[in-house]
Coordinates of C-alpha atoms in Angstrom, one line a residue:
M13 CA 0.0 0.0 0.0
G14 CA 2.9 2.3 0.9
E15 CA 4.6 1.5 -2.4
R16 CA 1.5 2.3 -4.5
S17 CA 0.7 5.6 -2.8
C18 CA 4.4 6.6 -2.9
C19 CA 4.7 5.8 -6.6
S20 CA 1.4 7.5 -7.4
R21 CA 2.9 10.7 -6.0
T22 CA 6.0 10.1 -8.1
R23 CA 3.8 9.6 -11.1
Q24 CA 2.0 12.9 -10.5
R25 CA 5.4 14.7 -10.2
N26 CA 6.6 13.2 -13.5
S27 CA 3.4 13.2 -15.6
R28 CA 4.2 16.5 -17.2
D29 CA 7.5 15.0 -18.4
G30 CA 5.7 12.1 -20.1
D31 CA 7.2 9.5 -17.7
A32 CA 3.9 8.3 -16.2
S33 CA 3.8 5.1 -18.3
I34 CA 7.3 4.1 -17.3
I35 CA 6.5 4.6 -13.6
D36 CA 3.3 2.6 -13.9
Q37 CA 5.1 -0.3 -15.6
V38 CA 7.7 -0.5 -12.9
C39 CA 5.2 -0.4 -10.1
E40 CA 3.4 -3.4 -11.5
H41 CA 6.5 -5.5 -10.6
P42 CA 7.3 -4.6 -7.0
L43 CA 9.5 -7.7 -6.5
L44 CA 11.5 -7.0 -9.6
L45 CA 11.8 -3.4 -8.4
E46 CA 13.1 -4.5 -5.0
S47 CA 15.8 -6.7 -6.5
V48 CA 16.9 -4.1 -9.0
L49 CA 16.9 -1.4 -6.3
S50 CA 19.0 -3.6 -4.1
I51 CA 21.6 -3.9 -6.8
I52 CA 21.6 -0.2 -7.6
F53 CA 21.9 0.9 -4.0
G54 CA 24.7 -1.6 -3.5
M55 CA 26.7 0.2 -6.2
V56 CA 26.3 3.7 -4.7
D57 CA 28.8 4.7 -2.0
S58 CA 28.6 8.5 -2.1
P59 CA 26.7 9.7 1.0
A60 CA 25.3 12.7 -0.9
E61 CA 24.0 10.5 -3.7
R62 CA 22.6 8.0 -1.1
R63 CA 20.8 10.8 0.7
A64 CA 19.3 12.2 -2.5
M65 CA 18.1 8.7 -3.5
S66 CA 16.6 8.1 -0.1
E67 CA 14.4 11.1 -0.6
V68 CA 12.7 9.9 -3.8
C69 CA 10.0 7.9 -2.0
R70 CA 9.4 5.7 1.0
Q71 CA 10.5 2.5 -0.7
W72 CA 13.9 4.0 -1.6
H73 CA 14.2 5.5 1.9
A74 CA 13.7 1.9 3.3
M75 CA 16.1 0.5 0.8
D76 CA 18.8 3.0 1.8
R77 CA 18.1 2.0 5.5
E78 CA 18.7 -1.7 4.8
T79 CA 21.7 -1.4 2.5
R80 CA 23.7 1.4 4.0
K81 CA 27.0 0.0 5.2
H82 CA 29.0 3.1 6.2
V83 CA 28.0 6.3 8.0
Y84 CA 30.1 9.3 8.8
V85 CA 28.8 11.4 11.7
A86 CA 30.6 14.8 11.3
F87 CA 29.6 16.0 14.8
V88 CA 28.5 13.5 17.4
Y89 CA 26.2 16.0 19.2
S90 CA 24.1 16.5 16.0
V91 CA 22.4 13.1 16.4
S92 CA 21.9 10.6 19.2
P93 CA 23.4 7.1 19.0
A94 CA 19.9 5.6 19.3
T95 CA 18.6 7.5 16.3
L96 CA 21.5 6.3 14.2
T97 CA 21.0 2.7 15.1
R98 CA 17.3 2.9 14.3
R99 CA 17.9 4.6 11.0
F100 CA 20.7 2.3 9.8
P101 CA 20.6 -1.2 11.4
N102 CA 23.1 -2.9 9.2
L103 CA 26.2 -0.7 9.3
R104 CA 29.6 -2.3 8.9
S105 CA 31.7 0.9 9.1
L106 CA 31.3 4.0 11.3
K107 CA 33.3 7.2 11.6
L108 CA 32.6 9.6 14.5
K109 CA 34.0 13.1 14.9
A110 CA 33.4 15.1 18.1
K111 CA 35.3 18.2 19.0
P112 CA 35.4 21.2 16.7
R113 CA 38.7 21.8 14.8
A114 CA 39.6 24.4 17.4
Y115 CA 40.7 21.4 19.6
E116 CA 43.7 20.9 17.3
F117 CA 44.9 24.4 18.2
D118 CA 44.4 24.0 21.9
L119 CA 41.5 26.4 22.0
L120 CA 39.0 24.3 23.9
P121 CA 38.9 23.3 27.6
H122 CA 40.5 20.0 28.3
N123 CA 37.2 18.6 29.6
W124 CA 35.0 20.0 26.7
G125 CA 33.4 16.6 26.0
G126 CA 33.3 14.3 23.0
H127 CA 33.2 11.1 25.0
V128 CA 32.9 7.9 23.0
H129 CA 31.4 5.6 25.6
P130 CA 27.7 6.7 25.1
W131 CA 28.1 5.7 21.5
L132 CA 29.7 2.3 22.3
E133 CA 26.9 1.5 24.6
N134 CA 24.5 1.7 21.7
I135 CA 26.5 0.5 18.7
G136 CA 27.9 -2.5 20.5
P137 CA 24.6 -4.4 20.6
A138 CA 23.3 -2.8 17.4
Y139 CA 26.2 -3.6 15.1
P140 CA 27.7 -7.0 16.1
Q141 CA 29.5 -7.3 12.7
L142 CA 31.1 -3.9 12.7
S143 CA 34.4 -4.1 10.8
A144 CA 35.7 -0.5 10.8
L145 CA 35.6 2.2 13.5
H146 CA 37.2 5.6 13.0
L147 CA 37.2 8.0 15.9
R148 CA 38.4 11.6 15.5
R149 CA 38.9 14.2 18.2
M150 CA 37.2 12.1 20.8
E151 CA 37.8 11.2 24.5
V152 CA 38.6 7.5 24.5
R153 CA 39.4 5.6 27.7
D154 CA 41.1 2.2 28.1
Q155 CA 37.7 0.8 29.2
D156 CA 36.3 1.9 25.8
L157 CA 39.0 0.2 23.9
S158 CA 38.4 -3.0 26.0
A159 CA 34.7 -2.8 25.2
V160 CA 35.5 -2.5 21.5
A161 CA 37.8 -5.5 21.7
T162 CA 35.2 -7.5 23.5
A163 CA 32.3 -6.6 21.2
Y164 CA 34.2 -6.9 17.9
A165 CA 37.0 -9.5 18.5
A166 CA 35.9 -11.5 15.5
S167 CA 34.9 -8.8 13.1
L168 CA 37.1 -5.6 13.6
E169 CA 39.4 -5.1 10.7
T170 CA 40.1 -1.3 11.0
L171 CA 40.6 0.9 14.0
K172 CA 41.6 4.6 13.6
L173 CA 42.2 6.9 16.5
D174 CA 42.8 10.3 15.2
F175 CA 43.4 13.3 17.5
C176 CA 42.0 11.3 20.4
S177 CA 43.0 11.3 24.0
G178 CA 42.4 9.7 27.4
F179 CA 43.8 6.2 26.7
S180 CA 47.1 4.3 27.1
T181 CA 49.0 1.4 25.5
T182 CA 47.0 -0.9 27.9
G183 CA 43.9 -0.1 25.9
L184 CA 45.7 -0.7 22.6
R185 CA 46.9 -4.1 24.1
A186 CA 43.2 -5.1 24.5
I187 CA 42.6 -4.4 20.8
T188 CA 45.8 -6.1 19.5
G189 CA 45.4 -9.1 21.8
S190 CA 41.7 -9.8 21.0
C191 CA 41.2 -8.6 17.4
K192 CA 43.1 -11.2 15.4
C193 CA 41.7 -10.1 12.1
L194 CA 42.9 -6.5 12.5
K195 CA 44.1 -5.1 9.2
V196 CA 44.5 -1.4 9.9
L197 CA 45.7 0.2 13.2
Y198 CA 46.0 3.9 12.9
V199 CA 47.0 6.0 16.0
E200 CA 48.1 9.4 14.8
N201 CA 48.1 12.8 16.6
S202 CA 46.6 11.1 19.6
Y203 CA 47.8 11.5 23.2
V204 CA 48.7 8.1 24.5
S205 CA 50.1 7.2 27.9
D206 CA 52.9 4.7 27.4
E207 CA 52.5 1.8 29.8
G208 CA 54.8 -0.6 28.0
G209 CA 55.2 -2.2 24.5
Q210 CA 53.1 -5.3 25.1
W211 CA 50.5 -4.0 22.6
L212 CA 53.0 -4.2 19.8
N213 CA 54.2 -7.6 21.0
E214 CA 50.6 -8.9 20.8
L215 CA 50.5 -7.9 17.1
A216 CA 53.8 -9.6 16.5
L217 CA 52.7 -12.8 18.1
H218 CA 49.2 -13.3 16.8
N219 CA 48.5 -11.1 13.8
R220 CA 49.1 -12.4 10.2
V221 CA 46.8 -10.1 8.2
L222 CA 48.0 -6.6 9.2
E223 CA 48.1 -4.2 6.2
V224 CA 48.5 -0.8 7.9
L225 CA 50.4 0.0 11.1
D226 CA 50.7 3.8 11.8
F227 CA 51.6 5.4 15.1
Q228 CA 54.2 7.8 13.8
L229 CA 52.7 10.9 15.3
A230 CA 51.3 9.3 18.4
I231 CA 52.2 11.7 21.3
G232 CA 53.5 9.7 24.3
I233 CA 54.6 6.4 22.8
S234 CA 58.3 6.0 23.2
K235 CA 59.0 2.4 24.0
V236 CA 59.1 0.4 20.8
N237 CA 60.6 -3.0 20.5
V238 CA 62.2 -3.1 17.1
E239 CA 62.2 -6.9 17.2
D240 CA 58.4 -6.8 17.4
V241 CA 58.3 -4.5 14.3
R242 CA 60.7 -6.8 12.5
T243 CA 58.5 -9.8 13.3
I244 CA 55.4 -8.0 12.0
I245 CA 57.1 -7.2 8.7
E246 CA 58.2 -10.8 8.3
K247 CA 54.9 -12.4 9.3
C248 CA 52.4 -10.1 7.6
P249 CA 52.8 -10.6 3.9
N250 CA 50.2 -7.9 3.1
L251 CA 51.7 -5.1 5.1
T252 CA 51.7 -2.1 2.8
S253 CA 52.1 0.8 5.2
L254 CA 54.4 1.1 8.3
K255 CA 54.9 4.3 10.1
L256 CA 56.9 4.3 13.4
V257 CA 57.3 6.7 16.2
E258 CA 60.7 7.9 17.1
G259 CA 62.3 5.4 19.5
E260 CA 65.2 5.6 21.9
D261 CA 67.2 2.7 20.4
G262 CA 66.9 3.5 16.6
L263 CA 66.1 1.0 13.9
G264 CA 68.7 -1.7 14.5
D265 CA 70.3 -4.0 11.9
G266 CA 67.5 -6.6 12.1
L267 CA 64.8 -4.1 11.3
R268 CA 66.8 -2.5 8.5
K269 CA 67.3 -5.9 6.8
A270 CA 63.6 -6.7 7.2
L271 CA 62.7 -3.4 5.6
A272 CA 65.1 -4.0 2.7
S273 CA 63.7 -7.5 2.0
S274 CA 60.0 -6.5 2.2
T275 CA 58.2 -6.7 -1.2
S276 CA 54.8 -5.5 0.1
L277 CA 55.7 -2.2 1.8
R278 CA 54.6 0.8 -0.1
E279 CA 54.4 3.5 2.6
L280 CA 57.2 4.0 5.2
G281 CA 57.6 6.4 8.1
I282 CA 60.8 6.2 10.2
F283 CA 62.9 8.3 12.5
L284 CA 66.7 8.0 12.9
T285 CA 68.5 8.5 16.1
A286 CA 71.4 11.0 16.3
Q287 CA 73.9 8.1 16.2
E288 CA 72.2 6.6 13.1
E289 CA 72.4 10.0 11.3
D290 CA 76.1 10.2 12.2
D291 CA 76.6 6.7 10.9
Q292 CA 74.7 7.5 7.7
E293 CA 77.0 10.6 7.1
E294 CA 80.1 8.5 7.7
I295 CA 79.0 5.8 5.3
D296 CA 78.1 8.5 2.7
Q297 CA 81.6 9.9 3.0
S298 CA 83.3 6.5 2.6
T299 CA 83.7 4.9 -0.8
S300 CA 80.6 3.0 -1.9
S301 CA 82.8 0.8 -4.1
T302 CA 83.8 -1.1 -0.9
G303 CA 80.4 -2.8 -1.0
Q304 CA 79.1 -1.1 2.1
Q305 CA 75.3 -0.7 2.0
T306 CA 74.0 2.7 3.0
M307 CA 70.8 3.2 4.9
R308 CA 69.2 4.3 1.6
A309 CA 69.9 0.9 0.2
L310 CA 67.9 -0.7 3.0
L311 CA 64.6 1.0 2.0
P312 CA 61.8 -1.2 0.6
R313 CA 62.3 -1.7 -3.1
N314 CA 58.6 -0.9 -4.0
L315 CA 58.3 2.3 -1.9
T316 CA 55.8 4.9 -3.1
S317 CA 55.5 7.0 0.1
I318 CA 58.0 8.1 2.7
S319 CA 57.9 10.3 5.8
G320 CA 59.8 11.0 8.9
D321 CA 63.6 11.3 8.7
I322 CA 64.5 10.9 5.1
P323 CA 68.0 9.4 4.5
V324 CA 69.1 11.8 1.7
P325 CA 70.1 11.9 -0.9
L326 CA 67.7 9.1 -1.9
Y327 CA 68.7 6.9 -4.8
T328 CA 67.2 8.3 -8.0
S329 CA 65.3 5.0 -8.6
V330 CA 63.6 5.3 -5.2
A331 CA 62.8 9.0 -5.5
A332 CA 61.4 8.6 -9.1
Q333 CA 58.7 6.1 -8.0
L334 CA 57.5 8.2 -5.0
L335 CA 53.9 9.3 -5.1
K336 CA 53.8 10.8 -1.6
L337 CA 56.6 12.7 0.2
D338 CA 56.1 14.0 3.8
L339 CA 59.0 16.2 5.0
M340 CA 57.0 17.9 7.9
T341 CA 59.0 16.1 10.6
T342 CA 62.3 16.0 8.8
T343 CA 64.8 18.3 10.6
S344 CA 68.1 16.9 9.4
I345 CA 68.1 18.2 5.8
E346 CA 68.6 21.8 4.5
A347 CA 66.8 23.7 1.7
E348 CA 69.4 22.6 -0.9
Q349 CA 68.8 18.9 -0.1
H350 CA 65.0 19.5 -0.4
H351 CA 65.6 20.9 -3.8
A352 CA 67.9 18.1 -5.0
L353 CA 65.4 15.5 -3.8
L354 CA 62.3 17.2 -5.3
R355 CA 64.0 17.3 -8.7
C356 CA 64.0 13.5 -8.8
C357 CA 60.3 13.1 -7.6
T358 CA 58.7 13.4 -11.0
R359 CA 55.7 11.2 -10.2
L360 CA 54.8 12.9 -6.9
Q361 CA 51.1 13.4 -6.2
N362 CA 51.1 14.4 -2.6
L363 CA 53.7 16.7 -1.0
Q364 CA 53.9 17.9 2.6
V365 CA 56.8 20.1 3.6
R366 CA 57.8 23.0 5.8
T367 CA 58.5 26.6 4.7
V368 CA 62.2 25.7 4.7
I369 CA 61.6 24.7 1.0
G370 CA 61.5 28.4 0.1
D371 CA 60.3 30.0 -3.1
E372 CA 63.1 28.4 -5.0
G373 CA 61.9 25.0 -3.9
L374 CA 58.4 25.7 -5.0
A375 CA 59.7 26.8 -8.4
I376 CA 61.4 23.4 -8.6
V377 CA 58.2 21.6 -7.6
G378 CA 56.3 23.5 -10.3
E379 CA 58.9 22.6 -12.9
C380 CA 59.4 18.9 -12.0
C381 CA 56.3 17.6 -10.2
K382 CA 53.5 18.0 -12.8
D383 CA 51.2 15.3 -11.4
L384 CA 50.8 16.9 -7.9
R385 CA 47.2 16.7 -6.5
K386 CA 47.8 17.7 -2.9
V387 CA 50.3 20.2 -1.4
R388 CA 50.6 21.3 2.2
I389 CA 53.3 23.8 3.2
E390 CA 53.4 24.7 7.0
D391 CA 55.4 27.2 9.0
H392 CA 57.2 25.5 11.9
N393 CA 59.1 28.6 12.9
D394 CA 62.2 27.5 11.0
E395 CA 64.5 30.5 11.4
G396 CA 65.1 32.5 8.3
T397 CA 62.7 30.5 6.1
S398 CA 59.5 31.5 4.4
V399 CA 57.5 31.2 1.2
S400 CA 55.7 34.1 -0.6
H401 CA 53.6 35.0 -3.6
T402 CA 56.6 34.3 -5.8
G403 CA 56.7 30.6 -4.9
L404 CA 52.9 30.2 -5.0
M405 CA 52.8 31.7 -8.5
A406 CA 55.4 29.2 -9.7
L407 CA 53.6 26.3 -8.1
A408 CA 50.2 27.3 -9.6
R409 CA 51.6 27.7 -13.1
G410 CA 53.4 24.4 -13.1
C411 CA 51.0 22.1 -11.2
S412 CA 47.7 22.3 -13.1
K413 CA 46.3 19.1 -11.5
L414 CA 46.2 20.4 -8.0
E415 CA 43.1 19.6 -6.0
K416 CA 44.1 20.6 -2.5
L417 CA 46.5 23.4 -1.5
A418 CA 47.3 24.6 2.0
I419 CA 50.1 27.1 2.3
Y420 CA 51.5 29.4 5.0
V421 CA 53.0 32.5 3.4
A422 CA 54.9 35.6 4.6
D423 CA 53.8 37.7 1.6
M424 CA 51.0 37.6 -0.9
S425 CA 49.8 39.4 -4.0
N426 CA 46.7 39.5 -6.2
Q427 CA 48.7 38.3 -9.1
A428 CA 49.6 35.1 -7.3
L429 CA 46.0 34.4 -6.3
A430 CA 44.9 35.0 -9.8
A431 CA 47.5 32.5 -11.0
V432 CA 46.0 29.9 -8.8
G433 CA 42.6 30.6 -10.3
S434 CA 43.8 30.3 -13.9
G435 CA 46.3 27.5 -13.4
C436 CA 44.5 25.1 -11.1
P437 CA 40.9 24.6 -12.4
D438 CA 40.4 21.4 -10.5
L439 CA 41.2 22.9 -7.1
R440 CA 38.6 21.9 -4.5
D441 CA 40.3 22.8 -1.2
F442 CA 42.4 26.0 -0.8
R443 CA 43.8 27.3 2.5
L444 CA 45.9 30.5 2.8
I445 CA 47.4 31.4 6.1
L446 CA 49.5 34.6 6.6
T447 CA 52.2 33.9 9.1
E448 CA 52.1 35.7 12.4
A449 CA 55.5 37.2 12.0
N450 CA 54.3 39.1 8.9
D451 CA 54.1 42.9 9.1
L452 CA 51.3 44.2 6.8
S453 CA 53.4 47.2 6.0
S454 CA 55.8 45.0 4.1
M455 CA 53.1 43.3 2.1
T456 CA 53.6 43.5 -1.7
E457 CA 49.9 44.4 -2.3
L458 CA 46.8 45.2 -0.2
P459 CA 44.0 44.4 -0.1
L460 CA 43.8 41.0 -1.8
D461 CA 40.2 41.4 -3.0
A462 CA 40.9 41.2 -6.7
G463 CA 43.1 38.2 -6.3
F464 CA 40.4 36.2 -4.4
D465 CA 37.9 37.3 -7.0
E466 CA 40.0 35.8 -9.8
L467 CA 40.7 32.7 -7.7
M468 CA 37.0 32.1 -7.2
R469 CA 36.3 32.7 -10.8
G470 CA 38.8 30.1 -12.0
C471 CA 38.3 27.5 -9.3
H472 CA 34.6 26.9 -9.8
R473 CA 34.8 23.5 -8.1
L474 CA 36.1 24.9 -4.8
S475 CA 34.2 23.5 -1.9
R476 CA 36.6 24.3 1.0
L477 CA 38.2 27.7 1.6
C478 CA 40.3 28.9 4.4
I479 CA 41.5 32.5 4.6
Y480 CA 43.5 33.5 7.7
V481 CA 45.2 36.8 7.1
R482 CA 45.5 40.1 9.0
P483 CA 43.0 43.0 9.3
G484 CA 43.1 45.0 6.1
A485 CA 44.3 42.1 3.9
L486 CA 40.7 41.2 2.8
S487 CA 38.0 43.9 2.8
D488 CA 34.2 43.7 2.6
H489 CA 34.5 44.0 -1.2
G490 CA 36.6 40.8 -1.3
L491 CA 34.0 38.9 0.9
V492 CA 31.3 40.2 -1.5
R493 CA 33.1 38.6 -4.4
I494 CA 33.6 35.4 -2.6
G495 CA 29.9 35.3 -1.8
H496 CA 29.0 36.0 -5.4
R497 CA 31.2 33.2 -6.7
G498 CA 31.0 30.7 -3.8
A499 CA 27.9 28.8 -4.7
N500 CA 29.7 25.5 -4.3
L501 CA 31.4 26.3 -1.0
K502 CA 30.6 23.8 1.8
A503 CA 33.2 24.7 4.4
L504 CA 34.7 28.2 5.0
L505 CA 37.1 29.7 7.5
L506 CA 37.5 33.4 7.8
G507 CA 40.3 34.8 10.0
C508 CA 40.7 38.6 10.4
C509 CA 38.7 39.2 7.3
G510 CA 36.2 42.0 6.3
D511 CA 35.4 45.5 7.6
S512 CA 31.8 45.2 8.7
D513 CA 28.6 43.1 8.6
A514 CA 28.2 43.8 4.9
G515 CA 30.9 41.4 4.0
F516 CA 29.6 38.6 6.2
L517 CA 26.0 39.1 5.0
A518 CA 27.2 38.8 1.4
I519 CA 28.9 35.4 2.3
A520 CA 25.7 34.3 4.1
R521 CA 23.4 35.2 1.2
G522 CA 25.7 33.9 -1.6
C523 CA 27.1 30.7 -0.3
K524 CA 23.9 28.8 -0.2
R525 CA 25.4 25.3 0.2
L526 CA 27.6 26.3 3.2
Q527 CA 27.5 23.7 5.9
R528 CA 30.5 24.5 8.2
L529 CA 31.7 28.0 9.0
E530 CA 34.5 29.2 11.3
I531 CA 35.1 32.8 12.1
R532 CA 38.2 34.0 14.0
D533 CA 38.7 37.6 15.1
C534 CA 36.5 39.2 12.4
P535 CA 34.8 42.6 13.1
F536 CA 31.2 41.3 12.7
T537 CA 28.6 42.5 15.1
D538 CA 26.0 40.4 17.0
D539 CA 23.2 41.6 14.8
G540 CA 25.2 40.8 11.6
L541 CA 26.0 37.3 12.8
L542 CA 22.4 36.6 13.8
R543 CA 21.1 37.9 10.5
G544 CA 23.7 35.9 8.6
V545 CA 22.9 32.6 10.4
G546 CA 19.3 33.1 9.5
C547 CA 20.2 33.2 5.8
M548 CA 22.2 30.0 5.8
E549 CA 19.6 27.2 5.6
D550 CA 22.2 24.4 5.1
L551 CA 24.5 25.5 7.9
K552 CA 25.2 22.6 10.3
L553 CA 28.0 24.0 12.4
M554 CA 29.4 27.5 13.1
W555 CA 32.3 28.3 15.4
I556 CA 33.2 31.8 16.4
Q557 CA 36.4 32.9 18.2
G558 CA 36.7 36.4 19.5
F559 CA 32.9 36.5 20.0
R560 CA 31.6 40.1 20.6
M561 CA 28.0 40.3 21.7
D562 CA 26.5 43.3 23.4
D563 CA 23.4 41.5 24.5
Y564 CA 23.9 37.8 25.2
G565 CA 20.2 37.4 25.5
K566 CA 20.1 37.4 21.8
L567 CA 21.7 34.0 21.9
D568 CA 18.6 32.7 23.6
V569 CA 16.7 33.6 20.4
L570 CA 19.1 31.5 18.3
G571 CA 19.0 28.6 20.9
G572 CA 15.2 28.7 20.9
E573 CA 15.0 27.8 17.2
K574 CA 14.1 24.2 16.5
Y575 CA 17.1 21.7 16.1
R576 CA 19.7 24.5 16.9
N577 CA 22.0 24.4 19.9
V578 CA 24.1 27.3 21.0
E579 CA 27.1 27.1 23.4
C580 CA 29.6 29.7 24.6
T581 CA 32.9 29.0 26.3
R582 CA 34.1 31.1 29.2
R583 CA 37.5 31.9 27.8
D584 CA 39.3 34.9 26.6
P585 CA 38.7 35.3 23.7
I586 CA 35.1 34.1 24.1
Q587 CA 34.1 31.3 21.7
C588 CA 30.7 30.4 20.5
L589 CA 29.5 27.2 18.9
I590 CA 26.2 27.0 17.0
Y591 CA 25.1 23.7 15.5
R592 CA 22.1 21.8 14.4
S593 CA 21.1 18.8 16.4
L594 CA 18.3 16.2 16.3
A595 CA 19.4 15.1 19.8
G596 CA 18.6 18.3 21.7
P597 CA 21.0 20.0 24.1
R598 CA 23.9 17.9 25.2
L599 CA 24.1 16.9 28.8
D600 CA 27.9 16.8 29.3
C601 CA 28.8 20.5 29.1
P602 CA 31.6 21.4 31.6
E603 CA 31.2 24.5 33.7
E604 CA 33.2 26.5 31.2
V605 CA 30.6 26.0 28.6
V606 CA 27.2 27.6 29.0
S607 CA 24.1 27.1 26.8
P608 CA 20.6 28.6 26.8
Q609 CA 19.1 25.2 26.3
G610 CA 21.3 23.1 28.6
N611 CA 23.0 24.3 31.8
G612 CA 21.1 27.5 32.2
M613 CA 20.1 30.5 30.2
L614 CA 22.8 32.8 29.0
R615 CA 22.8 36.1 30.8
H616 CA 24.5 39.3 29.8
N617 CA 26.2 39.4 33.3
W618 CA 28.1 36.2 33.0
L619 CA 30.9 38.5 32.0
T620 CA 32.0 41.3 34.3
P621 CA 32.1 44.8 32.8
S622 CA 35.8 44.6 32.7
G623 CA 35.7 41.4 30.7
G624 CA 36.9 39.1 33.4
L625 CA 35.3 35.6 33.7
V626 CA 32.8 34.9 36.5
V627 CA 31.1 31.6 37.5
G628 CA 27.4 31.4 37.6

């Protein structure tokens, strides 16, 4: 009955297009339709396409419910675990993200929230066959990892802990000791208490199917038994990615030989001790005709990605086959060595490097690395190093296949931004950060309005944009142009941009598809922000740093709207988080976070007249 009424509505919508006969014919064979739909839905993985298909009719909505295998919850407070398990009862893969991106910059209270255990209490019984779990920016305890190990000992193949905290190697041991079919263990940028290396020993003893082991950037892990790593390499024939944290004892001869003999490894991340670096230098200075093998010769023969401490210069044959090169944590090589290495990496698609590369290095990249898709250049306060509009222009003119570009610059010009627009038509993600040491008086050109206008004109596929500059570098006129051309933007960060509410309102009215918005230290008033939020119908999350509101009671109006939560953090500068939620106000707000819906109405006197924080 539901199928017939649903399809009749569909027939009415399509009758003017002449499709009524086709709809009627399909509806006469509901069993055939079910089987065909099952096959079609099984071939669609895109969440956006799935969502659109589920809105066609009730039958398609039900089919999406039964066949959906993976869900990504971009903000865990936007929906309750019970709602998720009711909507999608057959998930095999789940990704949860909790804290806003500000957490990565230490801008949130340590007890902000984002606990995983309420989710585990629901998904444990609901998804007994879960094979992949990815947690990002969440609070994870050892008890939580033990619960995961108990619930999914026979099914868990992938566990990723990204920017998580609250657990130790004891929790990891519960995972590696119980989950014998684990193929991917990823622990990067997480804070881990080191309580011994037994977790790695469990992998070495019991696992034979591991494909990815990555704990290179895990903060806290220091005790690594290289013999366990060597055993894993030798006993796991499908191991394709291995990234190790910096250890006290170095690699050792046994591990080096295991690396050299591996035929499966494609991605490698290693750190050398100071003694190993000295040994490498001594070997390099000796005659290679004596038959001595350098550390470079002990790299896996089929390597396509390398990170950590790079033993340079790499053999040309190794560099020429690299697809990804991560030099972010490499501190032992100078700019000239960067340049020599990059000249050999002609197949490179992903490059991550510090500003030590300089404008000359970016010119080399533009000349030699024509297949680049992703580039990230960060400022790690390397003395006397920087990149500017000159390097960006050379990069944009040489790398026409770029899809993602994040760059910290000391100087910028409209011409360089226009070069990105004309030279990188496939760009989907662009992030420009003006380094803090920059003095605007030394800028080549101000403002950058015309440059961003040309960038938006040429990069019409752009869906993510980050602009973190200084007051005066991007005016209201520039924001108006971004709003005019930003119809496809879904995520936007504005730092020190604009002059008044006019620029923000142009963004709000023009970027109709905007879902995530971050504002840092922009001169927008409370009225302008409230009016702008009302224009953005698709906005799911908005985070404001340096929040300036004359009447905090106005937040009660925002919080009173259906499915919208508002939270303010008692910090200097004040932060405000506005997000949509089907779950209502969250119940785990710490004292530093106040909400009109949750732990009490916001009042204008929660700040003293002098701006000091008060409790209550």
